[in-house]
CSV table of C-alpha atoms in Angstrom, one decimal:
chain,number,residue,atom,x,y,z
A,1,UNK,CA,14.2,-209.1,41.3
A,2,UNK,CA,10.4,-210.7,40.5
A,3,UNK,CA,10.0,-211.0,44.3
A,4,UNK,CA,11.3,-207.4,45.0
A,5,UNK,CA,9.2,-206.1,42.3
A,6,UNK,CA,5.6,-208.6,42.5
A,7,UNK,CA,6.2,-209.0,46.2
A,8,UNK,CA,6.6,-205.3,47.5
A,9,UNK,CA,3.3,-204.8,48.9
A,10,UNK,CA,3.5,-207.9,51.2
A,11,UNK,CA,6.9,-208.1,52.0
A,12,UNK,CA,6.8,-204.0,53.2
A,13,UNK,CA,4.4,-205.5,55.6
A,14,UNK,CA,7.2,-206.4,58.2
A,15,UNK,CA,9.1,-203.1,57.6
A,16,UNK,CA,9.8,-202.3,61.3
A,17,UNK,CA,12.3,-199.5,61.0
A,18,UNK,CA,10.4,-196.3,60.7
A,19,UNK,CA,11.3,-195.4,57.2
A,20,UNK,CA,8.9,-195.2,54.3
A,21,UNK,CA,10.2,-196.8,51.5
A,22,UNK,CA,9.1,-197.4,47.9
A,23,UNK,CA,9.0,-200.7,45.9
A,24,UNK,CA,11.8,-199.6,43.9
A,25,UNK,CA,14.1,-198.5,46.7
A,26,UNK,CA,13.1,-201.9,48.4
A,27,UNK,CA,16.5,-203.7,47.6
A,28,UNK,CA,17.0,-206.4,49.0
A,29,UNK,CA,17.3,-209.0,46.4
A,30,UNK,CA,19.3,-207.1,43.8
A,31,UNK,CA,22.3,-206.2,45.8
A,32,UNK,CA,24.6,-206.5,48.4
A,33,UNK,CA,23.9,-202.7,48.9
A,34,UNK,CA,20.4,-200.8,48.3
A,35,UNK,CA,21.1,-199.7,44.8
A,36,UNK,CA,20.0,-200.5,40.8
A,37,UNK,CA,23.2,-198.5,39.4
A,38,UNK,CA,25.7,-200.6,41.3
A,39,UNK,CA,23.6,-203.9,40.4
A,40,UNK,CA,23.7,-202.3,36.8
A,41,UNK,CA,27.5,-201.7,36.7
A,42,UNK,CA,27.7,-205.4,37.9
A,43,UNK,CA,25.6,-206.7,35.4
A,44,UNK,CA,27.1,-205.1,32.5
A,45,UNK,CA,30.4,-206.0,33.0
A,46,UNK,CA,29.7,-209.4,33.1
A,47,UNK,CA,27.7,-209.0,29.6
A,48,UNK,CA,30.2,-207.1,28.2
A,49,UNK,CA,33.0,-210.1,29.5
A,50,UNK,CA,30.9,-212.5,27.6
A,51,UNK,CA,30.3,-210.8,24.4
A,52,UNK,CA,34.1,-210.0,24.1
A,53,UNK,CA,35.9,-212.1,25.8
A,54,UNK,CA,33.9,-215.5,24.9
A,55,UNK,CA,37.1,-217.7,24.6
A,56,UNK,CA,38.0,-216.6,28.5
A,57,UNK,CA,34.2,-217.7,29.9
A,58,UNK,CA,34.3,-221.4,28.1
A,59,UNK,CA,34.4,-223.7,31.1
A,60,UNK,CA,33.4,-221.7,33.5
A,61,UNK,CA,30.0,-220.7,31.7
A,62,UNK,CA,28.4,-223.7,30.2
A,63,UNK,CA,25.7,-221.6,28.2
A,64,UNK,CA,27.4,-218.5,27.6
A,65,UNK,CA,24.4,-217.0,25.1
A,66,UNK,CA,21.9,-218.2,27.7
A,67,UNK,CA,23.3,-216.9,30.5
A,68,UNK,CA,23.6,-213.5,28.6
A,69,UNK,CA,19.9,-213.5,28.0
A,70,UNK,CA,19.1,-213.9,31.4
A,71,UNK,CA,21.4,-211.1,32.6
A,72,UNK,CA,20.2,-208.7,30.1
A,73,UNK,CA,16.7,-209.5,31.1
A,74,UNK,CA,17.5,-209.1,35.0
A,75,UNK,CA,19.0,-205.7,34.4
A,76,UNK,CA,15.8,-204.6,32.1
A,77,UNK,CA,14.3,-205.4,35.8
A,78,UNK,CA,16.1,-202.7,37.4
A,79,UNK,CA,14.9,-198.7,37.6
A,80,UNK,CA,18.6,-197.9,36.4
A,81,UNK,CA,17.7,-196.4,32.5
A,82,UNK,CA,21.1,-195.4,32.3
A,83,UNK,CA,22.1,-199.2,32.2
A,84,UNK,CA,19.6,-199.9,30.2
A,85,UNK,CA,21.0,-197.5,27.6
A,86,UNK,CA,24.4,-199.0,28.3
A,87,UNK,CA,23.7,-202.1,27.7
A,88,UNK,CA,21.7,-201.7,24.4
A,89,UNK,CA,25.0,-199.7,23.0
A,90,UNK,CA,27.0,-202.4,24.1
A,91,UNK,CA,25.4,-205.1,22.0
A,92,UNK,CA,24.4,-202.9,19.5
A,93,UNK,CA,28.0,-202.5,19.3
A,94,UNK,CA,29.4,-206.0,19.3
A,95,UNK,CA,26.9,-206.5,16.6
A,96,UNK,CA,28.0,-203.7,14.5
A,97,UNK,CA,31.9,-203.8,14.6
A,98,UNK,CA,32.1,-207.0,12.9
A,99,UNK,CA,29.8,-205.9,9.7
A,100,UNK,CA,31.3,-202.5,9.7
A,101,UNK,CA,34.9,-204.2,9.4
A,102,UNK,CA,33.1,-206.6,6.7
A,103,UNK,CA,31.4,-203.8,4.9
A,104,UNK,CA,33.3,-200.6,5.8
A,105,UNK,CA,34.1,-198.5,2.8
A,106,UNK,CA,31.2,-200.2,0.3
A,107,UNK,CA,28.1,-197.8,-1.4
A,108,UNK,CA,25.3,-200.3,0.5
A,109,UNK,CA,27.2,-199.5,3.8
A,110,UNK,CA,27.5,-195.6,3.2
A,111,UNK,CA,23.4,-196.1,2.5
A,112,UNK,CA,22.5,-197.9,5.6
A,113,UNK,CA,24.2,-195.8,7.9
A,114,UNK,CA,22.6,-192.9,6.2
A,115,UNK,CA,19.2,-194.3,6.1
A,116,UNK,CA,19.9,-195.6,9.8
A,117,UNK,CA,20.4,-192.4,11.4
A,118,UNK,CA,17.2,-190.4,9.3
A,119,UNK,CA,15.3,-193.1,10.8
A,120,UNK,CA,16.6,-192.5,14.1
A,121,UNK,CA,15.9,-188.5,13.9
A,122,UNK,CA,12.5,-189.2,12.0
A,123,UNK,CA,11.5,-191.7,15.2
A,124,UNK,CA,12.8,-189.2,17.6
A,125,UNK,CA,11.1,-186.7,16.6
A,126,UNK,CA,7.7,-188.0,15.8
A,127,UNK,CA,7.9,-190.0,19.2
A,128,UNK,CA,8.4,-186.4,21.2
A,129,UNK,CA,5.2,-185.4,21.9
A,130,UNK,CA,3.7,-189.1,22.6
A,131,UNK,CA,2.0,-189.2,25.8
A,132,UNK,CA,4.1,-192.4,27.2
A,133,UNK,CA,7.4,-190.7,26.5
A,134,UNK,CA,5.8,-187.5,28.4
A,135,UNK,CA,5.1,-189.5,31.1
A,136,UNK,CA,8.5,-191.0,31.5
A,137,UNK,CA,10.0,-187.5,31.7
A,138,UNK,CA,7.7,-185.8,33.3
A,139,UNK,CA,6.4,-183.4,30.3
A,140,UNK,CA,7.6,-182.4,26.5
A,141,UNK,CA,11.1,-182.5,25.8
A,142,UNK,CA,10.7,-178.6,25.2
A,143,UNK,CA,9.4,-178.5,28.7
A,144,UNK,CA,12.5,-180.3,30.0
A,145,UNK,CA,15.2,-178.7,28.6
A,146,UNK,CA,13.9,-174.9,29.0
A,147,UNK,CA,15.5,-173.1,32.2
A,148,UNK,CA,12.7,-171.5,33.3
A,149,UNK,CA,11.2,-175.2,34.1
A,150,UNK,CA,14.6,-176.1,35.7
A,151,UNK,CA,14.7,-173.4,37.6
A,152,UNK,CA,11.5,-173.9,39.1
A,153,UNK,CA,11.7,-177.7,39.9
A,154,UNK,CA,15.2,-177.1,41.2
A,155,UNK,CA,13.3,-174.8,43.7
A,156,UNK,CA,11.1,-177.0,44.5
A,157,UNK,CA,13.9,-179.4,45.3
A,158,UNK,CA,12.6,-182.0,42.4
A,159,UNK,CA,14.8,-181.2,39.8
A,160,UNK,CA,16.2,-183.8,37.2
A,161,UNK,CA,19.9,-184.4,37.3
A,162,UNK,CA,20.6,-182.6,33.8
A,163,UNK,CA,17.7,-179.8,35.2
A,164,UNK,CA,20.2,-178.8,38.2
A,165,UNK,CA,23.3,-179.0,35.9
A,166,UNK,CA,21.4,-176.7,33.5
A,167,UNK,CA,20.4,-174.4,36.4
A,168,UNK,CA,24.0,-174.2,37.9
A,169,UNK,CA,25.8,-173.6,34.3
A,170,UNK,CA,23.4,-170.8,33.7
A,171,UNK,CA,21.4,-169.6,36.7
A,172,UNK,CA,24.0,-169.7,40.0
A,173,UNK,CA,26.7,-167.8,40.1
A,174,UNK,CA,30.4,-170.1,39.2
A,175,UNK,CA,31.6,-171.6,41.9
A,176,UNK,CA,35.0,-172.0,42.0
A,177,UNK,CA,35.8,-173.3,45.7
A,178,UNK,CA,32.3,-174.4,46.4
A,179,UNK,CA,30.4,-173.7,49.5
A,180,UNK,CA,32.5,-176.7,51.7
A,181,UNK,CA,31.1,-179.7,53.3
A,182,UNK,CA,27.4,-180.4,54.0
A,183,UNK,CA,26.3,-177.1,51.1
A,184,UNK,CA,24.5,-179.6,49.4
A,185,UNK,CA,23.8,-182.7,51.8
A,186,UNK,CA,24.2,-182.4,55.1
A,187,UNK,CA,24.9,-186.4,56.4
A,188,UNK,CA,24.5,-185.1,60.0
A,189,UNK,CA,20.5,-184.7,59.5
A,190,UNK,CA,20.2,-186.9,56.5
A,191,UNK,CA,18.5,-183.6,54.8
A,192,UNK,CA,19.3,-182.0,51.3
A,193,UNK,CA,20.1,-178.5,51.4
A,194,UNK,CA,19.7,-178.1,47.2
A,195,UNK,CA,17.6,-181.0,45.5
A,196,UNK,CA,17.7,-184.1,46.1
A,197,UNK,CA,19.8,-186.0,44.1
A,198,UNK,CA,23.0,-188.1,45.2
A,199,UNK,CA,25.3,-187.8,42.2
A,200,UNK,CA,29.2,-187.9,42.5
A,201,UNK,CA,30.1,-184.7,40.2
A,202,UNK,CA,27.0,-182.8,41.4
A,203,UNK,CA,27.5,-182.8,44.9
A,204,UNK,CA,31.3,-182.7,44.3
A,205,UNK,CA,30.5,-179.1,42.4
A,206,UNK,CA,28.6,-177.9,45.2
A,207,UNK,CA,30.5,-178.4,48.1
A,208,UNK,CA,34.3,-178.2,46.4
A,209,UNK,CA,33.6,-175.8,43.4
A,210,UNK,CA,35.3,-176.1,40.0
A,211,UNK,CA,38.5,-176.6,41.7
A,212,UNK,CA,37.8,-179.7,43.5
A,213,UNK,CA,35.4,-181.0,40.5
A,214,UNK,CA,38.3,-180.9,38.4
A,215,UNK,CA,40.9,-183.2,40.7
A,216,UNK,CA,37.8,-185.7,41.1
A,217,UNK,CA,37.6,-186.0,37.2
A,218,UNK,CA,41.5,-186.4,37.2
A,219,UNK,CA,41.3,-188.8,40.1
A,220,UNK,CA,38.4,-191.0,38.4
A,221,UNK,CA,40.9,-190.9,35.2
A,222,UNK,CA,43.2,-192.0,36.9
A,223,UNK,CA,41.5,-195.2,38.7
A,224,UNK,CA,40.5,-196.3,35.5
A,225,UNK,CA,44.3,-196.2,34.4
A,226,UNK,CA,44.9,-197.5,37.2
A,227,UNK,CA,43.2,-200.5,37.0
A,228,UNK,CA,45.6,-201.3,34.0
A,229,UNK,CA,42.7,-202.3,31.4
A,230,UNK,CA,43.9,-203.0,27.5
A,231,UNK,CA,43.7,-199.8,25.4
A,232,UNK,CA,40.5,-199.0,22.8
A,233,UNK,CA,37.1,-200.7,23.3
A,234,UNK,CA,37.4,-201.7,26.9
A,235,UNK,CA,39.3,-198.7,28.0
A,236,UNK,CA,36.7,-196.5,27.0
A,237,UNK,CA,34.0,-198.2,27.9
A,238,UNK,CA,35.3,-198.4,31.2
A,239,UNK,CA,35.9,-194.7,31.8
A,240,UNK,CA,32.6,-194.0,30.1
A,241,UNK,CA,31.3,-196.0,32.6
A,242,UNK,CA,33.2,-194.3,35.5
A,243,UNK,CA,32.2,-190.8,34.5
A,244,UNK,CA,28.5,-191.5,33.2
A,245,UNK,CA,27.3,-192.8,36.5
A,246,UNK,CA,29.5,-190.5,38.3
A,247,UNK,CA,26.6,-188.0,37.0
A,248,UNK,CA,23.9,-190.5,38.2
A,249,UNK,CA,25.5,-191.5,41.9
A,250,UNK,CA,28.3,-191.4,43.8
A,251,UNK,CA,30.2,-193.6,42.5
A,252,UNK,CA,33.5,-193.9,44.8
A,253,UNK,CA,31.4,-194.3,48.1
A,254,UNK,CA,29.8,-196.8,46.4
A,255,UNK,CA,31.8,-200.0,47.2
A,256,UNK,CA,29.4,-201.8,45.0
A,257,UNK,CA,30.7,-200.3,42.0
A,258,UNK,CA,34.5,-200.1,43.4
A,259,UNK,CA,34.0,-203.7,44.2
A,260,UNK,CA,32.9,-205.0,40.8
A,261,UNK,CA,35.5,-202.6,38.3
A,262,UNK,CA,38.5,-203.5,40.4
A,263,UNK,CA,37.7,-207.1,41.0
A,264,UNK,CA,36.7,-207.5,37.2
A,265,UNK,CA,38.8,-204.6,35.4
A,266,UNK,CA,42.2,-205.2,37.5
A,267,UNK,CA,44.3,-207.6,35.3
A,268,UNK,CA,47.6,-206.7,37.9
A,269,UNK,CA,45.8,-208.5,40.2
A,270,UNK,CA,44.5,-211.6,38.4
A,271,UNK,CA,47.7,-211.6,36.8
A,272,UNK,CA,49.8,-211.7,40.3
A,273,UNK,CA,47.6,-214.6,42.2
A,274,UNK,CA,47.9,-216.7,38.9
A,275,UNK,CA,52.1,-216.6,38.7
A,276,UNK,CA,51.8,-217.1,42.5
């Protein structure tokens, strides 16, 4: 990740293929394919293996907490925010479930949870007009959020993911079969026909309509049924984790991602080689 990252401009040097690529895109230490959400996905799982499943690691992880620093670190590495955000719930949340079962119910809990979240607004919304968060997202949050800007990037074929949801909810007329293969990407010429953005759900909508968006949702539920991981926590983690990023890329051609929640998430299988 350092090398990909401090090494870009040298390295790019003995780029031979024709394509222009950018230091973020330039992969090829993170992955075994070009992509941060599938090295995020990776990452986490392993983090979230450690914090909650500690006793199963001893032995095969000598220095479990620093081997958890490290990977948090690598993945703060990667352009992926979402997993960045992921990652920052997850330990927020094996910090908290412990004190909440140790405190739930008390006044001085009811009063930190109160004074937690008006700090939280009170941050957010002092912080919304800062020029570094502006410069992350491109403007205001105001500016973001209002269709009129959504509608105009979307034209211009820059639009953020949440800008071309907004503009299809409320701007395009429902689609309810779609427009059928290649209406938003067309993989014979490599060109977008919308905005460019590879999302699983996005593209789904376009060229299958409500219809087929629908039996991809089921079919994602499913996997991650499928896949036969212990109710609560970990179950909904896991689907979060399935339908988030299915809004971010596309997740089930992404054998990355496929790879890593079946090899790490399948119990059936673990289970099967073991009695064997």
């Amino acid at each position: 990740m350092l090398v990909q990252k401090y090494f870009f401009s040298f390295l790019i040097q003995f780029n031979n293929s024709g394509q222009t690529i950018e230091w973020f895109d330039f992969m090829f230490g993170s992955f075994f394919i070009k992509s941060d959400h599938s090295l995020g996905v990776f990452l986490l799982l392993i983090i979230a293996i450690i914090l909650f499943r500690e006793n199963n690691v001893k032995g095969i992880i000598r220095f479990p907490k620093l081997a958890l620093l490290y990977l948090v670190a690598t993945l703060f590495l990667t352009e992926s925010n979402i997993s960045k955000l992921f990652v920052v719930i997850l330990i927020s949340t094996f910090v908290i479930i412990p004190i909440y079962k140790k405190y739930k119910g008390t006044l001085i809990f009811k009063i930190s949870v109160l004074a937690l979240t008006g700090s939280i607004i009170l941050a957010g919304y002092s912080l919304r007009e800062k020029q570094f968060i502006q410069n992350k997202l491109g403007g205001t949050l105001e500016r973001q959020f209002s269709l009129e800007s959504a509608e105009k990037f979307y034209e211009l074929g820059t639009a953020k993911r949440f800008q071309i949801i907004l503009v299809a909810a409320k701007k395009i007329k429902t689609k309810y079969l779609g427009d059928g293969p290649y209406s938003y990407f067309d993989i014979r010429t490599g060109k977008f026909t919308q905005t460019r953005h590879f999302t699983q759900l996005i593209w789904t909508y376009y060229d299958l309509g409500l219809l087929g968006l629908l039996i991809v949702l089921f079919y994602i539920v499913f996997l991650t049924r499928y896949l036969n991981i212990e109710p609560g926590i970990p179950y909904i983690f896991a689907l979060g984790l399935f339908l988030i990023y299915a809004v971010y890329t596309t997740i089930l051609s992404d054998i990355a991602i496929m790879f890593t929640l079946v090899t790490l998430f399948n119990r059936k299988t673990i289970t099967n080689k073991t009695t064997t």
